[in-house]
Amino acid sequence: MAKKRPQTKAVKPQFTDGEIPVVGAREPCPCGSGRRYKACHGRAAAHAVTELVQRPFEGLNAECDWVALRELVPAATVELTLKDGLPDDVPSVTLATVLPMAWPALRRDSGAVLLALQNDTASGDLSRDLADTLLRALTAKPGTPVGGERAPADGPRLQDLLDPAAPFEPVVHSGFEFWIPDAADNASPEVAASLERANAAAIPTVRLSGVDSAYWCETPEKNHLRWVMPHPEEKLLDALARLHAAGTSSLGEGTRLVGSFRAHGLMVPVWDLPSAMGAEECEKPATEFAERLTAALAADTPLTPEERRARGGLTNRQVTLS
């Protein structure tokens, strides 16, 4: 007969909930419960890692631009303002689309902090992961990159750290020279090689000035306009279908609404543009389209058969980015 496994007697907990260290899943939980870590305090940690936050930037100023910089724009920066102000030895905090060597963050020699937006993160809450990286960058030694780590499940999010009233004004760059001041003279060979590769892969991109969160980009065959919109997906699809069925969903001759992306809980309609149509030529048609869209969003009549067919076509041409 198999021997009975002795019962593990629980001992007095040695830690509070906020101090439980991470150990192997099958090891005894450090809290002293007598259970394995994965069946005790590890449950919350695992849940925090796997639970996906659908709209990680919701509640931040310019949520649509956050999504665009995360998914669509190759090279851009934004000056960030913290709720509690900056430490005395940190002159500025700048959000960047990407950093050299795919660093999550960088503390420059001057003490300034660069925070990368397009890096992979450890959990399903992008906002919490970025906030954790930012906090570690604020105290990092000047002149050093900041690596990625798993953020605490109860750690702050960007919404807790950033001033919601501060402007969020992306500056789109043609390349990544913003990584290092006087990059031609100061970049190490590794960073110089990373800079060269990044510049070669960057698609020329311009943020329109007349409407919010719309980005023109140039590709070898045709240009595109990708426009991140804050409206609920179902309502926006209905409005786009009304315009598409009426023949008013384009941005002018030679342009076409070809579908949309889904990204971080928002929809991003995409238009094909002629190669001769630059960002400046998009400004007026985009402003006029915004007016037509506002009227279509306000409509509350049921979709006609033709509008339902248009909606089905638009739905079939959606691609989920995140």
CSV table of N, CA, C and O in Angstrom, one decimal, residues 46 49 108 145 147 169 247-248 254 301 316:
chain,number,residue,atom,x,y,z
A,46,ALA,N,-0.1,35.3,-11.8
A,46,ALA,CA,-0.4,34.7,-13.1
A,46,ALA,C,-1.5,35.4,-13.8
A,46,ALA,O,-1.5,35.6,-15.0
A,49,VAL,N,-0.5,38.7,-15.2
A,49,VAL,CA,0.4,38.5,-16.4
A,49,VAL,C,-0.4,38.2,-17.7
A,49,VAL,O,-0.2,38.7,-18.8
A,108,ARG,N,19.6,59.3,-20.2
A,108,ARG,CA,20.7,59.9,-20.8
A,108,ARG,C,21.8,60.4,-19.8
A,108,ARG,O,21.5,60.5,-18.6
A,145,PRO,N,20.9,52.3,-20.2
A,145,PRO,CA,19.6,51.8,-20.7
A,145,PRO,C,18.9,51.1,-19.5
A,145,PRO,O,19.5,50.7,-18.6
A,147,GLY,N,16.3,47.9,-18.7
A,147,GLY,CA,15.8,46.7,-19.2
A,147,GLY,C,14.4,46.4,-18.8
A,147,GLY,O,13.8,47.1,-18.0
A,169,GLU,N,1.4,66.1,-27.5
A,169,GLU,CA,1.6,66.7,-28.9
A,169,GLU,C,2.7,65.9,-29.6
A,169,GLU,O,3.9,66.2,-29.4
A,247,GLY,N,-21.6,56.6,-51.4
A,247,GLY,CA,-20.5,57.0,-52.3
A,247,GLY,C,-19.7,58.2,-51.7
A,247,GLY,O,-19.0,58.9,-52.5
A,248,THR,N,-19.7,58.4,-50.4
A,248,THR,CA,-19.1,59.6,-49.8
A,248,THR,C,-18.0,59.2,-48.8
A,248,THR,O,-17.7,60.0,-47.9
A,254,GLY,N,-9.6,59.1,-56.9
A,254,GLY,CA,-8.4,58.2,-56.8
A,254,GLY,C,-8.2,57.7,-55.4
A,254,GLY,O,-7.2,56.9,-55.2
A,301,THR,N,-31.5,55.9,-37.8
A,301,THR,CA,-32.4,55.1,-38.6
A,301,THR,C,-31.7,53.8,-38.9
A,301,THR,O,-30.5,53.7,-38.9
A,316,ASN,N,-15.5,42.6,-43.1
A,316,ASN,CA,-14.6,41.6,-43.6
A,316,ASN,C,-13.2,42.1,-43.9
A,316,ASN,O,-12.3,41.3,-44.1
